[in-house]
C-alpha cells in the first residue's frame, strides 16, 4: 500500500505534476518512520498506518504513514512526499506535514461507522473509536487523517493526546520553555552562546534604553526622554521597563500619576512626526476625580514638547473602532466562508457573505482612522494621543499603521520589525490571550496599494502571521515583557537552569529568521521593487553597493499642508461620511443654496494627496473606498485548491521583477569588478543575491516562470485543505445526497 | 496639466478621450509625470494663461458659453466656461487653483436632457448621461433665452449626428499616422498563420459578395467535404444564414473552434441533413476525437423558448456523437440592466457600508464569471479533450463572439500580444458581425433603444480579469484596454462603426476614416506591459471563482477623485529596464576598454583583478 502512488494529472492543473526525480536522488527514502525532534521535544503518543487525506474526494493520492503527537507538534511521517511540493519553503523547525500544537484550533474526531462526531477538548473522554481525525488550524488549514488501518486503541490515544496538548492549561507547558531551556541553556547549566538577541539582524528589541534613545534621535524627538521608573516592573506590570515620556515630566510626577491610569499604564511615546508632532498612546484614567487634572498635566507636558507648542488632539479609539470581540467574530466568519464552507456554496454568495463577515469593513475602519490621525499630525501639526481603555490592542494597530504611512523607515524590513517590536511586543499586546490576526491584514492592505514602497513582500507577512503559532519565539509568546520575564524565571528555577547574568530565559526572537528558514527561502521576503534600494542606485549611477536601508527622511513634498483652512474640533470617521452624503443630497434638491463649502478638511487632505504624485519615500495614504480593498488572498485562500490559479497569480510578476533586479545587481557587481574596486568583489554573486528568483547567465532572454508557480506560492493547498466533505467518505453512504451537515444525533439515529 | 496646451494633435486627442492626461512628454518622462498617468479626464490645468483649447485638425468650435456651473458630485458646483465643438465638450474653470477642466468626446453621451424645475431665477439646467459610467450636470446661471438655448441645441445636434442626418466626426477626422491600422487584419494571412487551408479545411469564396450571409465575413473556412451547394442549404437552416464556420484550429490536435447561429429547429423539430453532415464533417476533421461538443451559450430555458420563434438547439437524435452543453449566459437585455445597476452603485459615490452586497446585487461579476467559465470550458475541451467544439447562441454575434474570442485568448498566446489582440477583435467581433452600431448606438439619440447592450465592454472586462490573474501573459496593459473602450464610444475612429463587414465596405469605412489601430500602433510603448513574457504554446486556464474576480475599479470608478489609478509596479519595472540597459552599456564599454588595454600590453597587467573576471559574453 505504500507504493503505487502515481502522480496523476488533476482536473485543476491540467498538466502532469512536476517530476521531482532530480531532487530525490541524493536523499534516499528514510526507512524508519521517526519524527525529527527538536531539543526538549518528546514524543507523547503515536499511531501507525494512518492515512493522510490529500485530495478532497478520491482517496487515491492519500499518503500512508505514522501520526505522532509530541509536546510541540502534530507530526505525520510518510515514505512518500507530496508531488508539487518541492518548491515549498523548507521550514527548519517543522517538517512537511507538521503542525505546531499551538496552531491547532479545534480537534474533531469522527466515527463514520457509528455516525458519531465529537469536538475534543483538553482532558476529555472519547467514548468511540475514531476512524477519522480532523484538525482545524488557526492558519486556516484543515487537515484530515483516517485510521481505517490503524489500531483503534492507538488511534484513540493519539487523538486524545493531540487534544490535550494543543490546549495547555498553563502557559509554562508551552513548548517554548522546554526548547529554549534545552537548546540554549544546556542541561549542565552553561549557556550555549547561540542566541543573538538581535536575531543577527540587529532588529532593535526596545528592551533597553539605548534602543529607545536611538529611536528618539532617529525621529528627532529632542523634547522627549527615556524613563526608567518601571525597571523591575515596579510601577506597571504591563509596561516595558523602559519607555519614553516628555522631558518636562519628572519621574516623581509620573509615579504619582501612574496610579490614576488603568493598570498603571503611563502614557507612552510612540513616534515623532518630522514636524515635531508626537504620537502618544494612553490608557483610560480610572480615577474620575483625578481625571481632569492628570489629563491636563499630561497634555500640557506634550504641548511643551512640541516645537510649535501646538495643542494635543485626543483620539478615542474605543468609541471609533470595533472592539476586539467583534474583530475575532469577523475573523471566524471569514474563515467559515473561506475554507470551511464548500467552494461552490460559498461562491454564490461570496460578496455578501464577505460583507456580512464585516472583516473588510473593520480593516477599512482601522485604515481610515489611521488616516485621520495622520492628517492631524501632518497637516494640523498637532500631537495626537491614542486613547484606549487598556491601551493594549487597538492602539497597537493604529499607532503602527500611522507610522507605516508616514515613516519610510518602517517600510523597510528592519524598520518594520522594529515597529512590531516597539508597538506590539513591548507595549504589551496580549499575544498569549489574543492571538487574533488583526494586524497583519491591515498592513497587507497598505502593501497591496503601494507595492514598491515596501521592502518586504506578501510572503513575509504571511510567514510572520504563521510564526505566531510556533510557540518558540519570544516575540509573540507573552502578554507583556514582565510576564515574559516572570514566567521564564519561574521555569528556570523549577528546572534548575542556571541563568547566569541573564534575568530571564533567552527566547530567540522571531526576527531571527534563520531559526525557521534557510537563507535562500528568506530571500522570498525581499521585495524587488523596494524603492529605497533602487533610488540609491539610480541617483548614483556609478558603482554603489546595494544599500538595504534608507535612513534619509524625505518629507518635503508632503508637508504642504493646508493649516489655514482647518477648523478646530475632532472628526470621527462617520462624521466624514455623513457630511459628504448630506452635501450631495442638498445639491440635488436645491441648487441655489449651494455655497462653496465642500468637503471636510481631512477629506480634502485625502483628495489632495491623491491628486499629487506619490512620493514613495514620503507619506503614503491608503485608498479608503471599499471598492479598493480586497481580501488578502494569499493568506486567506492559500489552502483552497479550487481558488488556486495554476501558473498565474501575482507571483509571476514577482518572478519577473526579481529576475530583473537580480540582473541589475549582477551588472553592478561586474562594473565594480571592472573598476577593480576591491578584492572582495570576487565573491560569487549567487551567494549574496537578495532575490529568490535568480537571473540566469543570459539576462536578455527572460526565463519563463517555473511551472510550479501558482497563486498560492510558496504554499500549497495539496493536502492542507481537506474539508470534511461528504463525498468520497463512507459517511456519504447514509447521507445520500443530503446537502447540509446533519447533527450528530441525526446521524446516530440513522445508523440504527 | 500644462502639457495639454502645448501638445500636437495626436497627443491632444489622446488626452481628450482617454484617462491619461499628460501625453506630450517624450521618452524622458520624469517621475512625477509617470505617476500622474492614468488620471481621469477631470484634469487640473496648472497654467491658466495657456487657456486655448487643444483642438484636433478639423475640429471646430460650434458654440461656447461663459458663466456656466458644472455641478461636480465630488467637489461641488464649479463656475466656468463651456465649449462645444463638432467633436467634444470642454468645460474649464480658471478661477480655481488648480484649474479644473472637463474634456469629453460627444460620442460618449447617451442622453442629453433638460432638467426642468428651474429654480426661481429661471436657470437652465441639463444633465448628460454618459456611456462611460458617469453623469454630468450643468447649470446656466443667467438665462438669455435665445443664446443659451442654442448651446443646448448645438449639443443635441453634435452629440447625435446620426439622428440629425449628419455624419459622424470619424468621417471628417483625417489624421495621418505612421502606421495604417486597416492593414492589421488580413483574413488570409491569419488563416495561413493557423495553417489553413489544410487537408480537412478549405477557404470558401461563397460569401465574397455577402450573398450567403450579409453579417458574415467574405472569407469563410469550412470542411473540404462540404460543397458550396450544401453550404447554401445549411444557411437556410441557421438563423440569419450564419452557418457553422471555423474560428480557430489547434496547431497540434487539429481540434477546431467553430461558431454559428442557432439552428432553425422550431416547434416541429425540423432537421437539415446538410447541417448534420456539416457538423459530422467538422468532427471528422479532427482525428483525435469521436465526439463533438456543441456549446449553446444560453440558459436551456431560453434556448427552448426560442423554438416558439422558429429557433432552438440541436437535438441529440439528429446529431449523433454530438453533446450539447448549455452555458447559462443571459441575453443582452439582462446585461444592459446589470450595467445600469452597476452604474447606480458606483457613480457618483459608493455606499461604504453595503458596498459588497450592492455589488453583488448588480450581478455584474456573476455574468462575468459565467462568460469566463463558458470560455474556460470551451478551451478545456479543445486543449485537454482534443475535441472540436461548435459555439452558438441565438444569432451568434453577441455571446458567441464573447465566448470564442475569450477561448481563443486562453488557447493561443498570439492573441495575447497587442497586434494579435487587434486581429482577434477584427476577426471575431468586427468581421463576424457583432452589431456595434446597434449595441453602442453611435450618434443616435434614442437612448432607450433595446438593442443597446454592453456586450463588448463585458468582453474587455473578462480580458482584464485574465490580465489580473496572469500578470505576465499579456503584452498589453490596462491602459490599452481602457483606450479601446474609450474609443468604442468616441466616434473618432472608424473601427467600431457599422454592424457588419458588408456595411463597413459599403460605407467605405477603411477609406474614409482612420483606424483605432493606426493610433495605437503609432505609439505602442504606451500600451506595452513590461512584465510580459512570451511563451509560445502556453494555455491559460483562469480561475473563474468569484473570489478571484474583482470589479475593474480603474475603469468603472475612475471618475471618483478619491481613486488613484495605480500601476507603480509596471512603472518601476520600466525604470529598472532602463537601468539595466544603462548598466549593460557601461559594462560593455569597460569590457572594450579592458580588452584593448590587454591587447596592447598583454604582459604588463597579468595580475590585475580585471583579468580574473569571466568575460561578460551575453549582453548583445
Tab-separated table of C-alpha atoms in Angstrom, chain B residues 111-479:
chain	number	residue	atom	x	y	z
B	111	UNK	CA	-28.606	61.165	-23.297
B	112	UNK	CA	-28.835	64.923	-23.031
B	113	UNK	CA	-31.865	66.306	-21.327
B	114	UNK	CA	-33.075	69.420	-19.710
B	115	UNK	CA	-33.823	69.107	-16.094
B	116	UNK	CA	-36.910	71.136	-15.547
B	117	UNK	CA	-37.987	72.575	-12.272
B	118	UNK	CA	-35.891	75.635	-12.770
B	119	UNK	CA	-35.384	77.470	-9.593
B	120	UNK	CA	-36.993	80.807	-9.030
B	121	UNK	CA	-34.416	82.669	-11.025
B	122	UNK	CA	-35.093	80.715	-14.172
B	123	UNK	CA	-31.825	78.853	-14.519
B	124	UNK	CA	-31.438	76.392	-17.337
B	125	UNK	CA	-30.118	73.096	-16.198
B	126	UNK	CA	-29.349	69.956	-18.113
B	127	UNK	CA	-27.946	66.574	-17.410
B	128	UNK	CA	-25.716	64.463	-19.614
B	129	UNK	CA	-25.740	60.705	-19.175
B	130	UNK	CA	-22.574	59.119	-20.488
B	131	UNK	CA	-21.823	55.651	-21.798
B	132	UNK	CA	-18.624	55.567	-19.753
B	133	UNK	CA	-20.223	55.353	-16.334
B	134	UNK	CA	-20.776	58.959	-15.371
B	135	UNK	CA	-23.375	61.665	-15.442
B	136	UNK	CA	-22.652	65.340	-15.798
B	137	UNK	CA	-24.816	68.256	-14.943
B	138	UNK	CA	-24.554	71.881	-15.988
B	139	UNK	CA	-26.498	74.942	-14.992
B	140	UNK	CA	-26.590	78.247	-16.814
B	141	UNK	CA	-26.571	80.979	-14.335
B	142	UNK	CA	-28.135	83.639	-16.470
B	143	UNK	CA	-30.757	82.532	-18.960
B	144	UNK	CA	-30.770	84.667	-22.022
B	145	UNK	CA	-33.383	82.790	-23.996
B	146	UNK	CA	-32.111	82.874	-27.498
B	147	UNK	CA	-28.432	82.481	-26.760
B	148	UNK	CA	-28.424	79.860	-24.061
B	149	UNK	CA	-30.929	77.661	-25.687
B	150	UNK	CA	-28.604	77.349	-28.599
B	151	UNK	CA	-25.820	75.784	-26.541
B	152	UNK	CA	-28.200	73.068	-25.639
B	153	UNK	CA	-29.335	72.675	-29.208
B	154	UNK	CA	-25.807	72.601	-30.530
B	155	UNK	CA	-25.070	69.933	-28.013
B	156	UNK	CA	-28.080	67.898	-29.101
B	157	UNK	CA	-27.114	68.340	-32.722
B	158	UNK	CA	-23.492	67.304	-32.482
B	159	UNK	CA	-23.876	64.669	-29.842
B	160	UNK	CA	-26.363	62.773	-32.002
B	161	UNK	CA	-25.350	63.430	-35.617
B	162	UNK	CA	-26.998	60.245	-36.891
B	163	UNK	CA	-30.373	61.321	-35.575
B	164	UNK	CA	-29.846	64.690	-37.271
B	165	UNK	CA	-28.813	63.240	-40.631
B	166	UNK	CA	-25.249	64.338	-40.227
B	167	UNK	CA	-22.164	62.226	-40.482
B	168	UNK	CA	-20.098	61.134	-37.531
B	169	UNK	CA	-16.924	63.016	-36.732
B	170	UNK	CA	-14.894	59.958	-37.717
B	171	UNK	CA	-15.645	60.759	-41.353
B	172	UNK	CA	-14.147	64.221	-41.030
B	173	UNK	CA	-11.152	63.310	-38.946
B	174	UNK	CA	-8.190	62.873	-41.252
B	175	UNK	CA	-5.189	62.478	-39.031
B	176	UNK	CA	-2.328	60.639	-40.705
B	177	UNK	CA	-0.432	58.138	-38.581
B	178	UNK	CA	2.813	56.377	-39.382
B	179	UNK	CA	1.030	53.042	-39.076
B	180	UNK	CA	-2.021	52.005	-41.021
B	181	UNK	CA	-4.360	50.124	-38.731
B	182	UNK	CA	-6.617	48.975	-41.540
B	183	UNK	CA	-3.848	46.633	-42.594
B	184	UNK	CA	-3.585	44.909	-39.239
B	185	UNK	CA	-6.021	42.173	-40.109
B	186	UNK	CA	-5.711	40.199	-43.284
B	187	UNK	CA	-8.062	37.198	-43.154
B	188	UNK	CA	-5.933	35.087	-45.455
B	189	UNK	CA	-2.744	35.813	-43.541
B	190	UNK	CA	-4.475	34.860	-40.319
B	191	UNK	CA	-5.658	31.616	-41.931
B	192	UNK	CA	-2.144	30.957	-43.056
B	193	UNK	CA	-0.805	31.512	-39.568
B	194	UNK	CA	-3.180	28.807	-38.387
B	195	UNK	CA	-2.063	26.521	-41.185
B	196	UNK	CA	-5.209	26.886	-43.249
B	197	UNK	CA	-6.282	25.721	-45.702
B	198	UNK	CA	-5.203	22.146	-44.991
B	199	UNK	CA	-6.360	18.691	-45.980
B	200	UNK	CA	-9.571	18.972	-43.954
B	201	UNK	CA	-10.451	22.651	-44.196
B	202	UNK	CA	-10.836	24.904	-47.209
B	203	UNK	CA	-11.395	28.594	-47.716
B	204	UNK	CA	-14.728	29.218	-49.374
B	205	UNK	CA	-15.377	32.135	-51.713
B	206	UNK	CA	-19.092	31.614	-51.423
B	207	UNK	CA	-19.666	34.723	-49.333
B	208	UNK	CA	-17.415	37.002	-51.371
B	209	UNK	CA	-20.294	39.345	-52.099
B	210	UNK	CA	-22.107	38.687	-48.850
B	211	UNK	CA	-24.823	36.779	-50.655
B	212	UNK	CA	-24.782	33.737	-48.427
B	213	UNK	CA	-24.877	35.753	-45.214
B	214	UNK	CA	-24.761	39.530	-45.030
B	215	UNK	CA	-23.477	39.632	-41.455
B	216	UNK	CA	-20.584	37.224	-42.061
B	217	UNK	CA	-17.139	37.995	-43.420
B	218	UNK	CA	-16.218	37.349	-47.027
B	219	UNK	CA	-13.649	34.744	-46.116
B	220	UNK	CA	-15.066	31.579	-44.593
B	221	UNK	CA	-13.252	28.411	-43.569
B	222	UNK	CA	-15.328	25.235	-43.941
B	223	UNK	CA	-14.669	21.483	-44.117
B	224	UNK	CA	-13.422	20.343	-47.523
B	225	UNK	CA	-16.064	17.631	-47.725
B	226	UNK	CA	-18.932	20.098	-47.826
B	227	UNK	CA	-19.779	21.667	-51.152
B	228	UNK	CA	-20.872	25.248	-51.656
B	229	UNK	CA	-24.305	23.994	-52.592
B	230	UNK	CA	-24.631	22.203	-49.310
B	231	UNK	CA	-23.473	25.330	-47.515
B	232	UNK	CA	-26.279	27.273	-49.162
B	233	UNK	CA	-28.771	24.792	-47.834
B	234	UNK	CA	-27.236	24.946	-44.377
B	235	UNK	CA	-27.527	28.711	-44.430
B	236	UNK	CA	-31.279	28.489	-44.805
B	237	UNK	CA	-31.395	26.305	-41.706
B	238	UNK	CA	-29.269	28.529	-39.486
B	239	UNK	CA	-30.608	31.811	-38.074
B	240	UNK	CA	-29.692	34.814	-40.260
B	241	UNK	CA	-27.806	32.422	-42.510
B	242	UNK	CA	-24.922	32.254	-40.078
B	243	UNK	CA	-23.597	28.794	-40.849
B	244	UNK	CA	-21.017	26.913	-38.744
B	245	UNK	CA	-17.555	28.074	-39.846
B	246	UNK	CA	-14.132	27.709	-38.343
B	247	UNK	CA	-12.718	30.284	-35.948
B	248	UNK	CA	-9.575	28.591	-34.770
B	249	UNK	CA	-7.786	25.303	-35.149
B	250	UNK	CA	-5.437	23.714	-32.656
B	251	UNK	CA	-1.983	23.507	-34.205
B	252	UNK	CA	-1.339	20.006	-32.880
B	253	UNK	CA	-4.543	18.152	-32.213
B	254	UNK	CA	-6.478	19.811	-35.069
B	255	UNK	CA	-9.398	20.299	-32.726
B	256	UNK	CA	-11.388	23.245	-34.007
B	257	UNK	CA	-13.426	26.066	-32.552
B	258	UNK	CA	-16.426	26.562	-34.828
B	259	UNK	CA	-19.075	29.284	-34.500
B	260	UNK	CA	-22.562	29.674	-35.872
B	261	UNK	CA	-26.069	30.826	-35.004
B	262	UNK	CA	-28.874	28.646	-33.674
B	263	UNK	CA	-30.459	26.008	-35.909
B	264	UNK	CA	-33.988	26.835	-37.047
B	265	UNK	CA	-35.481	23.764	-35.459
B	266	UNK	CA	-38.762	25.299	-34.451
B	267	UNK	CA	-41.545	23.607	-32.559
B	268	UNK	CA	-41.795	20.773	-35.021
B	269	UNK	CA	-38.183	19.782	-34.698
B	270	UNK	CA	-37.173	20.483	-38.275
B	271	UNK	CA	-33.986	18.848	-39.482
B	272	UNK	CA	-31.499	19.618	-42.177
B	273	UNK	CA	-29.353	16.788	-43.416
B	274	UNK	CA	-26.711	19.115	-44.848
B	275	UNK	CA	-26.353	20.762	-41.464
B	276	UNK	CA	-25.994	17.354	-39.845
B	277	UNK	CA	-23.440	16.418	-42.451
B	278	UNK	CA	-21.544	19.653	-41.855
B	279	UNK	CA	-21.255	19.021	-38.115
B	280	UNK	CA	-20.213	15.435	-38.795
B	281	UNK	CA	-17.552	16.736	-41.173
B	282	UNK	CA	-16.318	19.136	-38.504
B	283	UNK	CA	-15.967	16.224	-36.133
B	284	UNK	CA	-14.292	14.044	-38.751
B	285	UNK	CA	-11.742	16.745	-39.491
B	286	UNK	CA	-10.244	16.038	-36.087
B	287	UNK	CA	-8.915	12.514	-35.892
B	288	UNK	CA	-8.229	12.736	-32.179
B	289	UNK	CA	-11.796	12.580	-31.007
B	290	UNK	CA	-15.014	10.876	-31.964
B	291	UNK	CA	-17.190	13.379	-30.325
B	292	UNK	CA	-18.296	16.906	-30.978
B	293	UNK	CA	-19.297	19.367	-28.309
B	294	UNK	CA	-21.941	21.941	-29.054
B	295	UNK	CA	-21.855	24.822	-26.597
B	296	UNK	CA	-25.092	26.740	-26.519
B	297	UNK	CA	-24.322	29.946	-24.653
B	298	UNK	CA	-27.902	30.418	-23.500
B	299	UNK	CA	-29.669	29.080	-20.456
B	300	UNK	CA	-31.542	25.959	-21.565
B	301	UNK	CA	-34.887	27.612	-20.815
B	302	UNK	CA	-34.127	30.450	-23.190
B	303	UNK	CA	-32.947	28.045	-25.843
B	304	UNK	CA	-36.163	26.080	-25.558
B	305	UNK	CA	-38.224	29.265	-25.639
B	306	UNK	CA	-36.559	30.126	-28.914
B	307	UNK	CA	-38.331	27.192	-30.525
B	308	UNK	CA	-41.511	29.234	-30.403
B	309	UNK	CA	-39.838	31.705	-32.717
B	310	UNK	CA	-38.588	29.024	-35.058
B	311	UNK	CA	-35.168	28.701	-33.495
B	312	UNK	CA	-33.909	26.209	-30.948
B	313	UNK	CA	-30.985	23.879	-30.479
B	314	UNK	CA	-29.542	20.714	-31.931
B	315	UNK	CA	-31.317	17.557	-30.803
B	316	UNK	CA	-29.053	14.687	-29.916
B	317	UNK	CA	-31.121	12.384	-32.113
B	318	UNK	CA	-30.328	14.335	-35.211
B	319	UNK	CA	-26.717	14.938	-34.336
B	320	UNK	CA	-25.201	11.693	-33.225
B	321	UNK	CA	-21.866	11.841	-31.448
B	322	UNK	CA	-22.606	15.419	-30.523
B	323	UNK	CA	-23.102	16.508	-26.963
B	324	UNK	CA	-24.975	19.683	-26.215
B	325	UNK	CA	-23.987	21.872	-23.261
B	326	UNK	CA	-25.816	24.990	-22.127
B	327	UNK	CA	-23.657	27.716	-20.642
B	328	UNK	CA	-26.388	29.740	-18.912
B	329	UNK	CA	-25.291	33.143	-20.124
B	330	UNK	CA	-28.079	35.666	-20.213
B	331	UNK	CA	-29.179	37.838	-23.080
B	332	UNK	CA	-28.325	41.421	-23.963
B	333	UNK	CA	-31.228	42.870	-22.011
B	334	UNK	CA	-30.149	41.264	-18.772
B	335	UNK	CA	-26.614	42.530	-19.315
B	336	UNK	CA	-27.778	46.067	-20.020
B	337	UNK	CA	-29.835	46.056	-16.869
B	338	UNK	CA	-26.904	44.742	-14.865
B	339	UNK	CA	-24.630	47.531	-16.068
B	340	UNK	CA	-27.301	50.093	-15.302
B	341	UNK	CA	-27.436	48.847	-11.739
B	342	UNK	CA	-23.671	48.845	-11.552
B	343	UNK	CA	-23.586	52.476	-12.566
B	344	UNK	CA	-26.048	53.292	-9.833
B	345	UNK	CA	-23.829	51.565	-7.313
B	346	UNK	CA	-20.530	53.132	-8.341
B	347	UNK	CA	-21.440	56.617	-9.511
B	348	UNK	CA	-21.033	59.141	-8.136
B	349	UNK	CA	-20.496	57.788	-4.662
B	350	UNK	CA	-20.149	54.401	-3.135
B	351	UNK	CA	-22.246	53.464	-0.195
B	352	UNK	CA	-19.479	52.241	2.009
B	353	UNK	CA	-21.321	50.047	4.423
B	354	UNK	CA	-23.092	47.970	1.799
B	355	UNK	CA	-20.600	48.068	-0.983
B	356	UNK	CA	-20.145	44.335	-1.418
B	357	UNK	CA	-23.776	43.350	-1.211
B	358	UNK	CA	-24.716	46.195	-3.512
B	359	UNK	CA	-22.126	44.997	-5.939
B	360	UNK	CA	-23.463	41.504	-5.665
B	361	UNK	CA	-26.986	42.675	-6.345
B	362	UNK	CA	-25.924	44.077	-9.727
B	363	UNK	CA	-24.880	40.533	-10.753
B	364	UNK	CA	-22.232	42.099	-12.951
B	365	UNK	CA	-19.412	39.931	-11.651
B	366	UNK	CA	-21.652	36.901	-11.810
B	367	UNK	CA	-22.222	37.497	-15.509
B	368	UNK	CA	-18.501	37.986	-15.996
B	369	UNK	CA	-17.949	34.729	-14.192
B	370	UNK	CA	-20.416	32.815	-16.360
B	371	UNK	CA	-18.873	34.138	-19.540
B	372	UNK	CA	-15.364	33.300	-18.393
B	373	UNK	CA	-16.478	29.912	-17.150
B	374	UNK	CA	-18.081	29.181	-20.516
B	375	UNK	CA	-14.952	30.181	-22.370
B	376	UNK	CA	-12.885	28.093	-19.967
B	377	UNK	CA	-14.990	25.019	-20.668
B	378	UNK	CA	-14.567	25.543	-24.383
B	379	UNK	CA	-10.808	25.988	-24.074
B	380	UNK	CA	-10.573	22.964	-21.814
B	381	UNK	CA	-12.475	20.748	-24.252
B	382	UNK	CA	-10.265	21.834	-27.112
B	383	UNK	CA	-6.951	21.732	-25.257
B	384	UNK	CA	-7.363	18.913	-22.785
B	385	UNK	CA	-10.096	16.924	-24.522
B	386	UNK	CA	-8.688	17.445	-28.017
B	387	UNK	CA	-12.298	17.708	-29.127
B	388	UNK	CA	-13.751	20.112	-31.667
B	389	UNK	CA	-16.467	22.431	-30.464
B	390	UNK	CA	-19.313	24.380	-32.043
B	391	UNK	CA	-20.346	27.534	-30.216
B	392	UNK	CA	-23.577	29.392	-30.783
B	393	UNK	CA	-26.230	31.431	-29.029
B	394	UNK	CA	-29.277	32.770	-30.832
B	395	UNK	CA	-27.854	34.909	-33.611
B	396	UNK	CA	-24.257	34.118	-32.888
B	397	UNK	CA	-22.995	37.662	-32.756
B	398	UNK	CA	-23.069	38.563	-29.066
B	399	UNK	CA	-22.463	35.766	-26.601
B	400	UNK	CA	-20.829	33.636	-29.259
B	401	UNK	CA	-18.325	36.377	-30.025
B	402	UNK	CA	-17.559	36.728	-26.320
B	403	UNK	CA	-17.040	33.019	-25.865
B	404	UNK	CA	-14.980	32.275	-28.944
B	405	UNK	CA	-12.729	35.288	-28.539
B	406	UNK	CA	-12.087	34.558	-24.868
B	407	UNK	CA	-11.460	30.888	-25.550
B	408	UNK	CA	-9.029	31.879	-28.286
B	409	UNK	CA	-7.161	34.162	-25.891
B	410	UNK	CA	-6.806	31.256	-23.490
B	411	UNK	CA	-5.711	28.839	-26.189
B	412	UNK	CA	-3.456	30.898	-28.403
B	413	UNK	CA	-0.768	33.155	-26.978
B	414	UNK	CA	-0.681	35.085	-30.241
B	415	UNK	CA	-3.953	36.764	-29.291
B	416	UNK	CA	-2.352	37.990	-26.088
B	417	UNK	CA	0.023	40.247	-27.972
B	418	UNK	CA	-1.028	43.759	-28.906
B	419	UNK	CA	-1.334	43.046	-32.619
B	420	UNK	CA	-2.766	39.626	-32.034
B	421	UNK	CA	-5.477	41.124	-29.876
B	422	UNK	CA	-6.279	43.640	-32.581
B	423	UNK	CA	-6.584	40.782	-35.046
B	424	UNK	CA	-8.843	38.946	-32.649
B	425	UNK	CA	-11.170	41.934	-32.322
B	426	UNK	CA	-11.155	42.480	-36.067
B	427	UNK	CA	-11.879	38.824	-36.705
B	428	UNK	CA	-14.231	37.553	-34.035
B	429	UNK	CA	-16.072	40.800	-33.423
B	430	UNK	CA	-15.954	43.032	-36.475
B	431	UNK	CA	-15.811	40.595	-39.363
B	432	UNK	CA	-18.293	38.202	-37.799
B	433	UNK	CA	-20.773	40.991	-37.433
B	434	UNK	CA	-21.104	41.996	-33.809
B	435	UNK	CA	-23.613	44.792	-34.209
B	436	UNK	CA	-21.526	47.637	-32.809
B	437	UNK	CA	-23.741	50.362	-34.254
B	438	UNK	CA	-26.801	48.890	-32.595
B	439	UNK	CA	-25.197	47.845	-29.342
B	440	UNK	CA	-23.434	51.149	-28.755
B	441	UNK	CA	-25.814	53.432	-30.628
B	442	UNK	CA	-23.223	55.731	-32.207
B	443	UNK	CA	-24.601	59.224	-32.633
B	444	UNK	CA	-28.137	58.059	-32.031
B	445	UNK	CA	-30.271	59.939	-29.546
B	446	UNK	CA	-32.623	57.051	-28.949
B	447	UNK	CA	-31.072	56.107	-25.638
B	448	UNK	CA	-33.812	53.694	-24.706
B	449	UNK	CA	-33.151	51.539	-27.759
B	450	UNK	CA	-33.490	47.927	-26.581
B	451	UNK	CA	-30.732	46.841	-28.938
B	452	UNK	CA	-28.103	48.615	-26.883
B	453	UNK	CA	-26.061	46.413	-24.613
B	454	UNK	CA	-22.576	46.399	-23.107
B	455	UNK	CA	-21.529	43.116	-24.690
B	456	UNK	CA	-18.154	44.300	-25.896
B	457	UNK	CA	-17.464	46.009	-22.584
B	458	UNK	CA	-18.086	42.687	-20.875
B	459	UNK	CA	-15.607	41.026	-23.141
B	460	UNK	CA	-12.943	43.620	-22.356
B	461	UNK	CA	-13.735	43.243	-18.659
B	462	UNK	CA	-13.201	39.483	-18.942
B	463	UNK	CA	-9.866	40.087	-20.645
B	464	UNK	CA	-8.924	42.456	-17.860
B	465	UNK	CA	-9.812	39.797	-15.277
B	466	UNK	CA	-7.433	37.434	-17.029
B	467	UNK	CA	-4.654	40.002	-17.084
B	468	UNK	CA	-5.055	40.251	-13.316
B	469	UNK	CA	-4.644	36.547	-12.870
B	470	UNK	CA	-1.746	36.237	-15.281
B	471	UNK	CA	0.195	39.479	-15.000
B	472	UNK	CA	2.993	38.297	-17.252
B	473	UNK	CA	0.977	36.624	-20.001
B	474	UNK	CA	-0.337	39.663	-21.885
B	475	UNK	CA	1.703	42.031	-23.988
B	476	UNK	CA	-0.712	44.919	-23.482
B	477	UNK	CA	-1.503	46.805	-20.321
B	478	UNK	CA	-4.664	48.046	-18.725
B	479	UNK	CA	-4.359	51.375	-20.462
